[in-house]
CSV table of C-alpha atoms in Angstrom, one decimal:
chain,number,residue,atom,x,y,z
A,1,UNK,CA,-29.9,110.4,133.6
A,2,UNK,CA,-29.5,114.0,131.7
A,3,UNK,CA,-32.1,117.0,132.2
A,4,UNK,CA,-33.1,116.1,128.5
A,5,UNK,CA,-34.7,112.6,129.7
A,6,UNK,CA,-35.7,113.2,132.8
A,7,UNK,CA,-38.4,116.5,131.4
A,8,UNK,CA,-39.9,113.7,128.2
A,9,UNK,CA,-40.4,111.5,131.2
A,10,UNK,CA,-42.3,114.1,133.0
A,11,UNK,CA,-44.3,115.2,130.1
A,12,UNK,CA,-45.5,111.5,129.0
A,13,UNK,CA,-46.4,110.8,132.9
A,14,UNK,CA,-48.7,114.2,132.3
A,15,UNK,CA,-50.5,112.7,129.6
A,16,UNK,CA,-51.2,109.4,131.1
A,17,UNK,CA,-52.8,111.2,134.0
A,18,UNK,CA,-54.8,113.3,131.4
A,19,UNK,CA,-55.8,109.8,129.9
A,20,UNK,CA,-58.6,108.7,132.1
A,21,UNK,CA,-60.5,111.9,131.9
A,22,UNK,CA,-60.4,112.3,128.4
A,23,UNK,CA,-61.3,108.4,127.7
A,24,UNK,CA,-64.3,108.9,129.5
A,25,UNK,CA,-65.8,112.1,127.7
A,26,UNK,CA,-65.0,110.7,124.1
A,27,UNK,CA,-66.5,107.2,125.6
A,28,UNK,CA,-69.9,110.0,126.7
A,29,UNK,CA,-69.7,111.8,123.5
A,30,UNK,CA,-69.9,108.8,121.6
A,31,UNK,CA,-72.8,107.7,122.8
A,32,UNK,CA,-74.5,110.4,122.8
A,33,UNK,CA,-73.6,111.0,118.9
A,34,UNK,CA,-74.8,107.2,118.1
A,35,UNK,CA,-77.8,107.6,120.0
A,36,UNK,CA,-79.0,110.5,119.8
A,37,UNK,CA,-77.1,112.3,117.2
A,38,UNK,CA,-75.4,114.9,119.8
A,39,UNK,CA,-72.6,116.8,117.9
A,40,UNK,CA,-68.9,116.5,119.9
A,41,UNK,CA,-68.4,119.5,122.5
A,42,UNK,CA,-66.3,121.8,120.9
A,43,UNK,CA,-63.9,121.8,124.1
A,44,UNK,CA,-63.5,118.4,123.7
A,45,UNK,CA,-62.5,118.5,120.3
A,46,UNK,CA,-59.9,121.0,121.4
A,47,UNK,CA,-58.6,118.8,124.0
A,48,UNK,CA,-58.6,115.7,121.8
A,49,UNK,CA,-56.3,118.2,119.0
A,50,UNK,CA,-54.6,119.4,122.1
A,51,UNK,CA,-53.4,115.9,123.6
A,52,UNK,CA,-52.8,114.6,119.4
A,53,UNK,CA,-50.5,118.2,119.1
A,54,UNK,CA,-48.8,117.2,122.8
A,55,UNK,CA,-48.0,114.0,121.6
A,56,UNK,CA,-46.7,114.4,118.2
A,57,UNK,CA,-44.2,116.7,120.2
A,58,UNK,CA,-43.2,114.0,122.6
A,59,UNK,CA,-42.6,111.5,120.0
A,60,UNK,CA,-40.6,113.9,117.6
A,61,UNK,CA,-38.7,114.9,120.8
A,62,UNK,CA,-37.9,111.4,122.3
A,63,UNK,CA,-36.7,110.4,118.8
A,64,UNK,CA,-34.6,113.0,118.8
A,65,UNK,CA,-33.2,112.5,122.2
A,66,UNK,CA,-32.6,108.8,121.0
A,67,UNK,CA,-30.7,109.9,117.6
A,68,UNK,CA,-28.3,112.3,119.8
A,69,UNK,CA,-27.2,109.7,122.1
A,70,UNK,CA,-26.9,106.8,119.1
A,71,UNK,CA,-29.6,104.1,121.0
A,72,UNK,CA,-29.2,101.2,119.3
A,73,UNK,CA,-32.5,99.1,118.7
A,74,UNK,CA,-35.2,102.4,118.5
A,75,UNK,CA,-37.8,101.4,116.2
A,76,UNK,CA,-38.7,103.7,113.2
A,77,UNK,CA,-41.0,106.6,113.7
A,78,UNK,CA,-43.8,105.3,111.8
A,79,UNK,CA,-44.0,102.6,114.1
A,80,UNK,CA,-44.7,104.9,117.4
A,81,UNK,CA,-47.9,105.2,117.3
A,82,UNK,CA,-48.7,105.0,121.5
A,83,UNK,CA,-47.4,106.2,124.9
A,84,UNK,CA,-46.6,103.0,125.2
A,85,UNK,CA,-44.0,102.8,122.3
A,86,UNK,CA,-43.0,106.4,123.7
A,87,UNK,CA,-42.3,104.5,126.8
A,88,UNK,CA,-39.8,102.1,125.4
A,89,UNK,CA,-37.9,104.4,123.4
A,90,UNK,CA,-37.3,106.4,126.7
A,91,UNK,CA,-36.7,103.3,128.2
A,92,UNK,CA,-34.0,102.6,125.9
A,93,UNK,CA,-32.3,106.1,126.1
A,94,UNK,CA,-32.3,104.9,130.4
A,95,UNK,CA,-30.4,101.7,129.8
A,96,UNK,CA,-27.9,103.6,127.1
A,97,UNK,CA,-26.7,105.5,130.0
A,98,UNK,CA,-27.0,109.0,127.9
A,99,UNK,CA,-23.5,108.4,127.2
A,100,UNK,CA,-22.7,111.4,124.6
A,101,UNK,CA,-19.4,112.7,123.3
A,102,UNK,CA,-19.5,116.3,124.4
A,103,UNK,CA,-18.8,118.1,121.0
A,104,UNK,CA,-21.2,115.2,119.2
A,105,UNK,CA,-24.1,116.8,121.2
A,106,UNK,CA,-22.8,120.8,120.8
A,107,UNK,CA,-22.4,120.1,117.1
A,108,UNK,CA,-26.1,118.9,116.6
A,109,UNK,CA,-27.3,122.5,117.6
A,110,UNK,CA,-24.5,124.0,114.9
A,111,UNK,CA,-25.6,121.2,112.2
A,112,UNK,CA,-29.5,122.1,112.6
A,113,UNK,CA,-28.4,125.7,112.1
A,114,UNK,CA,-26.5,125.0,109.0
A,115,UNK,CA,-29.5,123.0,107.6
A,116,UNK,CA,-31.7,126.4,107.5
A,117,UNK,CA,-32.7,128.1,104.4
A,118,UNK,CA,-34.8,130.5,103.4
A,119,UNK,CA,-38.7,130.4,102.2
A,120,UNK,CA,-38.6,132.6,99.7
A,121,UNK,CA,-35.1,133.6,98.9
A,122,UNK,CA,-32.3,130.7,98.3
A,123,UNK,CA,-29.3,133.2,99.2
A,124,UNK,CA,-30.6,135.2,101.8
A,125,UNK,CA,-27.1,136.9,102.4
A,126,UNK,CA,-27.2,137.6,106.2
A,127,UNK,CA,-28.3,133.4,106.3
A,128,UNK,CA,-25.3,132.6,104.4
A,129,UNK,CA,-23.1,135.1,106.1
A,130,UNK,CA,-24.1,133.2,109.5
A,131,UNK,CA,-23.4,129.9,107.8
A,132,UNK,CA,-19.9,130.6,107.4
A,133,UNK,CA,-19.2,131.7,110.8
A,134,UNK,CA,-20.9,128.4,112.1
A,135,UNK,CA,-18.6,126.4,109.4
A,136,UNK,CA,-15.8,128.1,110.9
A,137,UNK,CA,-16.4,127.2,114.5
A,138,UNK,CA,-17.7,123.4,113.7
A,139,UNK,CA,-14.4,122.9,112.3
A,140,UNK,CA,-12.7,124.2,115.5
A,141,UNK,CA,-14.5,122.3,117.6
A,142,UNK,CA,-14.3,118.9,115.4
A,143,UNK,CA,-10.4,119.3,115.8
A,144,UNK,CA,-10.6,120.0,119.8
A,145,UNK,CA,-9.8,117.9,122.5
A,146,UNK,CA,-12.3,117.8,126.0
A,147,UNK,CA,-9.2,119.9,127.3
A,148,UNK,CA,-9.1,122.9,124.7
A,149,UNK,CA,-13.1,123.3,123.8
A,150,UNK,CA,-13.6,126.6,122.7
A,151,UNK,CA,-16.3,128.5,125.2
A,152,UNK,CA,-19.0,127.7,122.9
A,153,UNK,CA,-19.3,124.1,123.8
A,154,UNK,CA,-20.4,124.9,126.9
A,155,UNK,CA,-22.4,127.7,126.2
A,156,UNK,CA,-24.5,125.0,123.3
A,157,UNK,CA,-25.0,122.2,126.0
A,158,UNK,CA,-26.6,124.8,128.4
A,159,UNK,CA,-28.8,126.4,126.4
A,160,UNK,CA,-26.8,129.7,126.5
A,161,UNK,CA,-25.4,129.7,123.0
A,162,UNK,CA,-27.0,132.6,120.6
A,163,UNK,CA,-27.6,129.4,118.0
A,164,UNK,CA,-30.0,127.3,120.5
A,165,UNK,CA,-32.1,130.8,121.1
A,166,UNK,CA,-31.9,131.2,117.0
A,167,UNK,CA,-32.8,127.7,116.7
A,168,UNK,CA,-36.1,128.2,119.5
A,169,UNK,CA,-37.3,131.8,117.2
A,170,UNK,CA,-37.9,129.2,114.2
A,171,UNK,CA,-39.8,126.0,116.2
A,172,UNK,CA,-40.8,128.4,119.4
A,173,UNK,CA,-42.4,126.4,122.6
A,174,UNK,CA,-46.0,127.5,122.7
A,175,UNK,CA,-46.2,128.1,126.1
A,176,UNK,CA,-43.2,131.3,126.1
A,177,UNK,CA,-44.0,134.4,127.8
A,178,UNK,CA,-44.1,137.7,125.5
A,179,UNK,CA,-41.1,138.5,127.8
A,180,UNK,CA,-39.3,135.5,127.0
A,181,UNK,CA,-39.9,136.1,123.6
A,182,UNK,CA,-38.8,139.6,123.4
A,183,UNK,CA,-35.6,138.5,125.2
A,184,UNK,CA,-34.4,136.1,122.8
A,185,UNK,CA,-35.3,138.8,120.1
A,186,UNK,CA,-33.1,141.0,121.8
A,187,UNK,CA,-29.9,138.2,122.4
A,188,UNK,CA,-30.0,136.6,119.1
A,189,UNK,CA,-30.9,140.4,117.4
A,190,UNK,CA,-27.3,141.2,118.9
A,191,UNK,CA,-25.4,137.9,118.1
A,192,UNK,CA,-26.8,137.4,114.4
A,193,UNK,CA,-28.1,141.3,113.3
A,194,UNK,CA,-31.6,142.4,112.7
A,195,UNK,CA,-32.3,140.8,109.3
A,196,UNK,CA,-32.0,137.3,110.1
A,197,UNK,CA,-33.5,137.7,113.2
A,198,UNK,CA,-36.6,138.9,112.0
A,199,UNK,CA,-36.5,136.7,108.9
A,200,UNK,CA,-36.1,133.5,112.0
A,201,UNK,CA,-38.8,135.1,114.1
A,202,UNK,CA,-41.5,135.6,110.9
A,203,UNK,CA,-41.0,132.3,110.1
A,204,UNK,CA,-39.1,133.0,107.0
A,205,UNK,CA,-36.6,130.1,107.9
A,206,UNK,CA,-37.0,126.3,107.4
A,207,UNK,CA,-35.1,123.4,108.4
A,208,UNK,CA,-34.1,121.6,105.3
A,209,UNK,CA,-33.5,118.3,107.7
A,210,UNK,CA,-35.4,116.7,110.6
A,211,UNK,CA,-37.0,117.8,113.4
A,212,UNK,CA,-35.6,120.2,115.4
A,213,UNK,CA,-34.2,119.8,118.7
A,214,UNK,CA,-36.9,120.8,121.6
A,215,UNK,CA,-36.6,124.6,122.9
A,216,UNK,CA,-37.0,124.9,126.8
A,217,UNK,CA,-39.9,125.2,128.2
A,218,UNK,CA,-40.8,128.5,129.7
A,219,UNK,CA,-43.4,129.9,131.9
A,220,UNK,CA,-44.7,133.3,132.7
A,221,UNK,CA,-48.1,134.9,134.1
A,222,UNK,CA,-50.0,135.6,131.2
A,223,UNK,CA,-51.3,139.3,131.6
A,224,UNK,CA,-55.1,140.0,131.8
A,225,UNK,CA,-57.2,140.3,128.6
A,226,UNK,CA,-58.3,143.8,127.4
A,227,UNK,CA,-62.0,144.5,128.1
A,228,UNK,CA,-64.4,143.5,125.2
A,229,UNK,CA,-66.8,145.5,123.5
A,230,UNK,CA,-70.4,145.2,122.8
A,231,UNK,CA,-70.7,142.7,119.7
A,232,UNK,CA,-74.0,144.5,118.9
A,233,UNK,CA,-72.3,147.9,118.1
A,234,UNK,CA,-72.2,148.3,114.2
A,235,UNK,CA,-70.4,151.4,113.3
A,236,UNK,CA,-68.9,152.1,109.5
A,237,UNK,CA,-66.3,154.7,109.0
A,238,UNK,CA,-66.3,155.2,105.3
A,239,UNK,CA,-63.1,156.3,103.1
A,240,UNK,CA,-62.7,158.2,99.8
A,241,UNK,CA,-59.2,157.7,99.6
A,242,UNK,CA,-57.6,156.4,96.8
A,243,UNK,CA,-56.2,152.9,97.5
A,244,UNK,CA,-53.0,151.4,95.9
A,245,UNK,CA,-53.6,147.9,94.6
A,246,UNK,CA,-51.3,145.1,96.5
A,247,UNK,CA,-49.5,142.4,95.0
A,248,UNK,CA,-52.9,139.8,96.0
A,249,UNK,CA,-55.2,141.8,94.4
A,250,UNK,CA,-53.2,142.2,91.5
A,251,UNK,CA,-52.6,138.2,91.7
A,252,UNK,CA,-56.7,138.5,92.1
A,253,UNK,CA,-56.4,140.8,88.7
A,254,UNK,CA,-54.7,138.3,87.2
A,255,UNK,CA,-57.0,135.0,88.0
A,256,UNK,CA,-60.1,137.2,86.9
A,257,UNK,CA,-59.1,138.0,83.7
A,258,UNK,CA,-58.6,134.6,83.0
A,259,UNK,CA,-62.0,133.6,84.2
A,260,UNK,CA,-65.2,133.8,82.1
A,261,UNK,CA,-68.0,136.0,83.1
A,262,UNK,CA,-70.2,133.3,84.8
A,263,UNK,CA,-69.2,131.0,88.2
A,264,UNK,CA,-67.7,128.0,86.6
A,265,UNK,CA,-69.8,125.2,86.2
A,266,UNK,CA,-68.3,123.0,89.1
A,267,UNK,CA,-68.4,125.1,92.4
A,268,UNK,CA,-69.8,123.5,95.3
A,269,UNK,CA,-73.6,124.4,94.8
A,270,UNK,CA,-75.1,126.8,97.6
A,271,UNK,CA,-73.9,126.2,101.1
A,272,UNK,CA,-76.2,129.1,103.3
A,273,UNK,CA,-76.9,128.1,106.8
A,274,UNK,CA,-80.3,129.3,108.8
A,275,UNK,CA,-80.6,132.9,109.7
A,276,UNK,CA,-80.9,133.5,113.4
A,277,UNK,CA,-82.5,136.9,112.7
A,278,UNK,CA,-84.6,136.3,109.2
A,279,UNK,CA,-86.3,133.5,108.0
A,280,UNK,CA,-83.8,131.2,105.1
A,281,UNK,CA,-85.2,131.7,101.7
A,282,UNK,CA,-83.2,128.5,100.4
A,283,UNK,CA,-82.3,125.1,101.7
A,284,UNK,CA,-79.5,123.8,103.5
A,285,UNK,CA,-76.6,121.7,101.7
A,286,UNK,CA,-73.5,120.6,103.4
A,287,UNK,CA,-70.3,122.4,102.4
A,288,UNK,CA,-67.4,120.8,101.2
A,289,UNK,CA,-64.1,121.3,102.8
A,290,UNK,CA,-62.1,124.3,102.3
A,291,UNK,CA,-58.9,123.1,100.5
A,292,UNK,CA,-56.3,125.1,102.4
A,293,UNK,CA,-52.9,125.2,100.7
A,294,UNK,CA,-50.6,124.5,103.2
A,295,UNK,CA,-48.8,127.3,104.7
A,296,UNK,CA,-45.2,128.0,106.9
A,297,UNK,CA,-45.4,128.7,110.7
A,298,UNK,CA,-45.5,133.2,110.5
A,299,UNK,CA,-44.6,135.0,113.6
A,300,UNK,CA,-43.4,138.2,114.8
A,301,UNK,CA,-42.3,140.0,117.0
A,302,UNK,CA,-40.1,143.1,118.0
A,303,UNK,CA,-39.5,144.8,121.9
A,304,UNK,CA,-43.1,146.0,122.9
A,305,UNK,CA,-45.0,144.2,119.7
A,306,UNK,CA,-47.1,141.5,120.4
A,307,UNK,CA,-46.7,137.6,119.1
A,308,UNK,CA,-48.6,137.6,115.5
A,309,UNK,CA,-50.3,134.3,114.9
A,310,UNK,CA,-50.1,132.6,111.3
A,311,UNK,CA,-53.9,132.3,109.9
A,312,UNK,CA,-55.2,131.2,106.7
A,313,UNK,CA,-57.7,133.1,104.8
A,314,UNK,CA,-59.9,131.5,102.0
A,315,UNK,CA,-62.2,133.5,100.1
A,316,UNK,CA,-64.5,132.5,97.5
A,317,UNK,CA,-64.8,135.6,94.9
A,318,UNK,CA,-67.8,136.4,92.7
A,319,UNK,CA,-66.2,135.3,88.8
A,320,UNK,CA,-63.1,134.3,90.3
A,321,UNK,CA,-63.4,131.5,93.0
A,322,UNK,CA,-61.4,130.3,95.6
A,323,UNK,CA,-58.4,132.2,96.7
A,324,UNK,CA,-56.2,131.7,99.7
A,325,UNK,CA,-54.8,134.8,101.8
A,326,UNK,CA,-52.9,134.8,104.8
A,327,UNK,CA,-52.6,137.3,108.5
A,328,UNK,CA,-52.8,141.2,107.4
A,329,UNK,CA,-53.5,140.3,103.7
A,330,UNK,CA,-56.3,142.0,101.8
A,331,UNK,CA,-58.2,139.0,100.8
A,332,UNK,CA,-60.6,140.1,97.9
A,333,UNK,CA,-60.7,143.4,95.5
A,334,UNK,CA,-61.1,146.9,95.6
A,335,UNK,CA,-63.5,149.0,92.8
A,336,UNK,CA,-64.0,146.0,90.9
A,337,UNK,CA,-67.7,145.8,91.9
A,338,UNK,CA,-66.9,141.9,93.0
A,339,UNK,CA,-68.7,139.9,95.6
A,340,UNK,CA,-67.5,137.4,98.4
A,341,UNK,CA,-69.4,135.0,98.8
A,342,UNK,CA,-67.9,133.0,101.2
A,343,UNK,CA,-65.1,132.5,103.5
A,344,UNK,CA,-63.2,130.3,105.9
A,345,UNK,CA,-60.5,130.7,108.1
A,346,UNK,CA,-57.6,128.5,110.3
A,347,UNK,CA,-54.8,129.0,112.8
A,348,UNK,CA,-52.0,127.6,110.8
A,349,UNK,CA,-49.9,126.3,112.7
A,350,UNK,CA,-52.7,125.3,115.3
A,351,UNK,CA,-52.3,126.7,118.6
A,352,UNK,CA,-53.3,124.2,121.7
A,353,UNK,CA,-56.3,125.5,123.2
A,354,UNK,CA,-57.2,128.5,120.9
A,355,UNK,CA,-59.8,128.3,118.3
A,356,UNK,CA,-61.6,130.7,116.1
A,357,UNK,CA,-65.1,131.2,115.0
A,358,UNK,CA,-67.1,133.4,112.5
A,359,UNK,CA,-70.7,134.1,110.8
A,360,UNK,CA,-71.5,136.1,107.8
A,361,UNK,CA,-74.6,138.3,107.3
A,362,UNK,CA,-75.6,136.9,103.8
A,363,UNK,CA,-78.0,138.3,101.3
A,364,UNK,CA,-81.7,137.2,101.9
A,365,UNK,CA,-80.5,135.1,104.5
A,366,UNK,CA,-79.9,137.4,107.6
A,367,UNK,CA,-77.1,136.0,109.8
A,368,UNK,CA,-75.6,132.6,109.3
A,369,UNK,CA,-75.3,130.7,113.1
A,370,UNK,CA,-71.6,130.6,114.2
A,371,UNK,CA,-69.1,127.6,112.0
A,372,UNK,CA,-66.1,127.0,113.2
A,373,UNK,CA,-62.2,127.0,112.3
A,374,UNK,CA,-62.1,125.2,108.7
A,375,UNK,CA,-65.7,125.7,107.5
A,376,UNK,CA,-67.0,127.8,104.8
A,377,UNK,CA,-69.5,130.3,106.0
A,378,UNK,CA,-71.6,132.0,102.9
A,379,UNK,CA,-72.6,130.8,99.3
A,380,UNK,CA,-70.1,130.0,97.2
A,381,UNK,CA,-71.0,130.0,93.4
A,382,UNK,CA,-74.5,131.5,94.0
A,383,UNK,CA,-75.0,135.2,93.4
A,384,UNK,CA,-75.6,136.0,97.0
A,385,UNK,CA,-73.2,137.9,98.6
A,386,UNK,CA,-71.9,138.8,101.8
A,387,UNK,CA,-73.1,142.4,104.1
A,388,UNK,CA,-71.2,141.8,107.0
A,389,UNK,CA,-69.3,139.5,109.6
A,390,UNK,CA,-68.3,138.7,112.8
A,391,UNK,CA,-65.1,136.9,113.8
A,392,UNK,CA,-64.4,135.8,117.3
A,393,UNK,CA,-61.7,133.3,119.4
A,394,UNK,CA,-62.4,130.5,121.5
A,395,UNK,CA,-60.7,128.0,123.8
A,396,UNK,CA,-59.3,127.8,126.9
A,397,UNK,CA,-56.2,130.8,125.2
A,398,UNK,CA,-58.5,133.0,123.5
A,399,UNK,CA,-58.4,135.5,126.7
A,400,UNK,CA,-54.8,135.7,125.6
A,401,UNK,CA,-55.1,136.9,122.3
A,402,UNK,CA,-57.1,138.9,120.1
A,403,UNK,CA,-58.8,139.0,116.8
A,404,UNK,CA,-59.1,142.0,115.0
A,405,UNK,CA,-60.7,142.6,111.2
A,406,UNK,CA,-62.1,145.4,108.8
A,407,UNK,CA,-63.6,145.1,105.6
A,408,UNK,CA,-64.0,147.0,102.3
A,409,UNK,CA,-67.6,147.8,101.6
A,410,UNK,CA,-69.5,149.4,98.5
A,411,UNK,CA,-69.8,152.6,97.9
A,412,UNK,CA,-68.2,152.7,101.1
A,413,UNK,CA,-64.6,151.8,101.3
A,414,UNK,CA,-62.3,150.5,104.1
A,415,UNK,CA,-64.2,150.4,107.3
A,416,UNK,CA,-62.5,151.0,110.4
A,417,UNK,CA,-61.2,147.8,112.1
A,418,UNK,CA,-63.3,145.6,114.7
A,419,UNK,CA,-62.1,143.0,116.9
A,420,UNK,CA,-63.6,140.0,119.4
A,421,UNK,CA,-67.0,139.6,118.1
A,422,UNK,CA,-68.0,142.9,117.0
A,423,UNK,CA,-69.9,142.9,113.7
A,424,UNK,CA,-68.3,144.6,110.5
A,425,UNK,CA,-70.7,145.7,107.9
A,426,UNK,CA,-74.4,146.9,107.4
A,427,UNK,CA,-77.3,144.2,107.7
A,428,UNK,CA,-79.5,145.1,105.4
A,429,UNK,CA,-77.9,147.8,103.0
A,430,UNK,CA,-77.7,146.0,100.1
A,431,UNK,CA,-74.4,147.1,100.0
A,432,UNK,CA,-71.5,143.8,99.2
A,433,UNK,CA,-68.5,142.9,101.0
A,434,UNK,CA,-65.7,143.4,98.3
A,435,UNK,CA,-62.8,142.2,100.4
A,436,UNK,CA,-61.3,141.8,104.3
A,437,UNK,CA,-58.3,141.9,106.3
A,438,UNK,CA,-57.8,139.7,109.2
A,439,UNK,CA,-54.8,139.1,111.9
A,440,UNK,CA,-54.5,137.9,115.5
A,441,UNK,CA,-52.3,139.0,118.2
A,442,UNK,CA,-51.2,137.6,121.4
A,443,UNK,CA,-51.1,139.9,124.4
């Protein structure tokens, strides 16, 4: 059986062995919840998004796998819903024999490349420029015997090919190296120019058709993580420079001068959590849900740049509501004397194993306890704003990467930018948060 095979076989025996441990923490957790009201460990609700992630993967994979090598008899997607079924499809990719016309199996790499387009721009030129070249040599090789393939067949059914590294920058293996990464930027930077490269890698590029087919997996020691600082240390360098508005703040320009001059009647009423430094003033109320919009894969990277993780930034602005930012945007306004009152971040896409937390120093309220990825922290529609906040990763990963923030204060401008903890703004002051900037970086 075919190296393709033999590593989904290898990955669904891993989960079954992870099966018996994790069974018998949710089977702890839930009985502690039902008797006793016990929330779930946040490592095991990692683990259980973890092992959900890992086998959403496998399943898109082994379908895949299936589809390549024409299986008769697979069921439909919707109906895998176990390892078990998992186990049958593989089972049914053993007894096909992964029998494969050579040039079938090359040409589904140069079809997935020809089914990319662009995000934001329909004829991205060096995309279409590719396109043709690929046209060109998926013609040759539909009118080649086994005897005269061109080189490229070869090169696509080992993994060699400049298309399957292209095709890996778009749906990337989470568990590549930086150096791995910077490689392939390198090779496919060569074979298809700088442009589309960093258009692939930024994740600009979308597959208009299925799933993709898997990148390989590669490993690497993961370099040590820089030394943290002191989350105690609050420091504010101001700034009296003039700042140019950005396109979201002038999108922000826009919604407010739509809104009326009072919070619209049917935001989410106060959602403050418990100081751990002061004394609450006002009651508890659950918040609702932030309603994140959803949002492409984003990431980066050049020789001697770090991986950039895709993040989602939700802010709730004083007169103008809720208003979703993403990694090094300016999420708020500048010198328009506007409040946040609340916010709420997430990984998008999720990364196994890394998971970020944040509290908010909050008018009258002192410090908010930590929430964590997907929760609003603050008071959305109630006059209060925020002074400060602290941002922080967790998860098995978080050593890997860092989290790094700044905000823009009154009457004191752009502070300098804090990372891992550290708390941004001035308890206390009086003075609001107008707006922040947020982005993570792997190592």
């Amino acid at each position: 059986m075919n190296a393709d095979h033999q590593q989904l076989q290898q990955q669904l025996n891993h989960l079954k062995q992870r099966l018996p441990g994790l069974s018998s923490r949710l089977s702890q957790a839930a009985v502690e919840l039902k008797e006793a009201g016990v929330p779930v460990d946040e490592r095991l609700s990692e683990q259980l998004i973890a092992y959900r992630q890992e086998f959403a993967g496998l399943k898109s994979r082994a379908i895949e796998l299936a589809k390549t090598y024409s299986v008769p008899g697979v069921v439909a997607p919707t109906q895998i819903s176990s390892l078990h079924d998992i186990q049958g499809v593989l089972q049914a990719i053993a007894r096909s024999g992964g029998e494969v016309n050579e040039s079938q199996k090359a040409l589904y790499y140069i079809d997935r490349f020809l089914s990319l387009t662009h995000r934001e721009q329909p004829h991205f030129a060096p995309l279409e420029e590719a396109k043709v070249k690929a046209r060109e040599l998926r013609h040759i090789m539909l009118n080649s015997s086994p005897s005269n393939f061109p080189p490229d067949v070869p090169a696509l059914l080992s993994g060699q090919h400049p298309c399957c590294a292209f095709l890996s920058l778009i749906e990337p293996d989470g568990n590549i190296a930086d150096e791995e990464w910077e490689r392939m930027l390198d090779f496919c930077g060569r074979a298809f120019g700088k442009p589309l490269t960093l258009a692939a890698s930024r994740g600009k590029l979308q597959f208009s058709g299925t799933v993709a087919a898997p990148a390989p997996t590669v490993t690497a020691p993961t370099p040590p993580p820089p030394p943290r600082r002191s989350p105690e240390m609050v420091v504010i360098a101001g700034s009296d420079e003039s700042v140019e508005p950005t396109d979201t703040e002038a999108e922000v320009e826009r919604l407010l001068s739509q809104q009326p001059s009072s919070p619209p009647s049917n935001l989410p009423d106060v959602i403050i959590l418990p100081s751990s430094d002061e004394s609450p003033s006002r009651s508890q109320i659950a918040p609702p849900a932030p309603n994140f919009a959803p949002t492409p894969a984003k990431m980066s990277g050049l020789s001697g740049v770090g991986i950039e993780v895709g993040l989602n930034v939700l802010v709730h602005i004083e007169r103008v509501g809720d208003h979703q930012f993403h990694e090094h945007e300016f999420a708020g306004t500048r010198g328009k004397a506007l409040r946040l009152e609340a916010f709420a971040l997430e990984i998008k896409p999720p990364i196994p194993g890394l998971g970020i937390r944040y509290l908010a120093h909050i008018q009258g309220s002192g410090d908010t306890p930590w929430v964590t990825e997907g929760e609003w922290v603050g008071a959305r529609g109630s006059g209060l704003r925020i002074e400060g906040l602290a941002i922080e990763l967790t998860g098995p990963e978080a050593p890997n990467y860092s989290v790094y923030y700044k905000a823009h204060i009154e009457r004191v401008g752009d502070t300098q930018e804090f990372s891992n903890g550290e708390f941004c703004g001035r308890r206390g002051s009086g003075m609001r948060v107008e707006g922040i900037e947020i982005h993570i970086d792997r190592h």
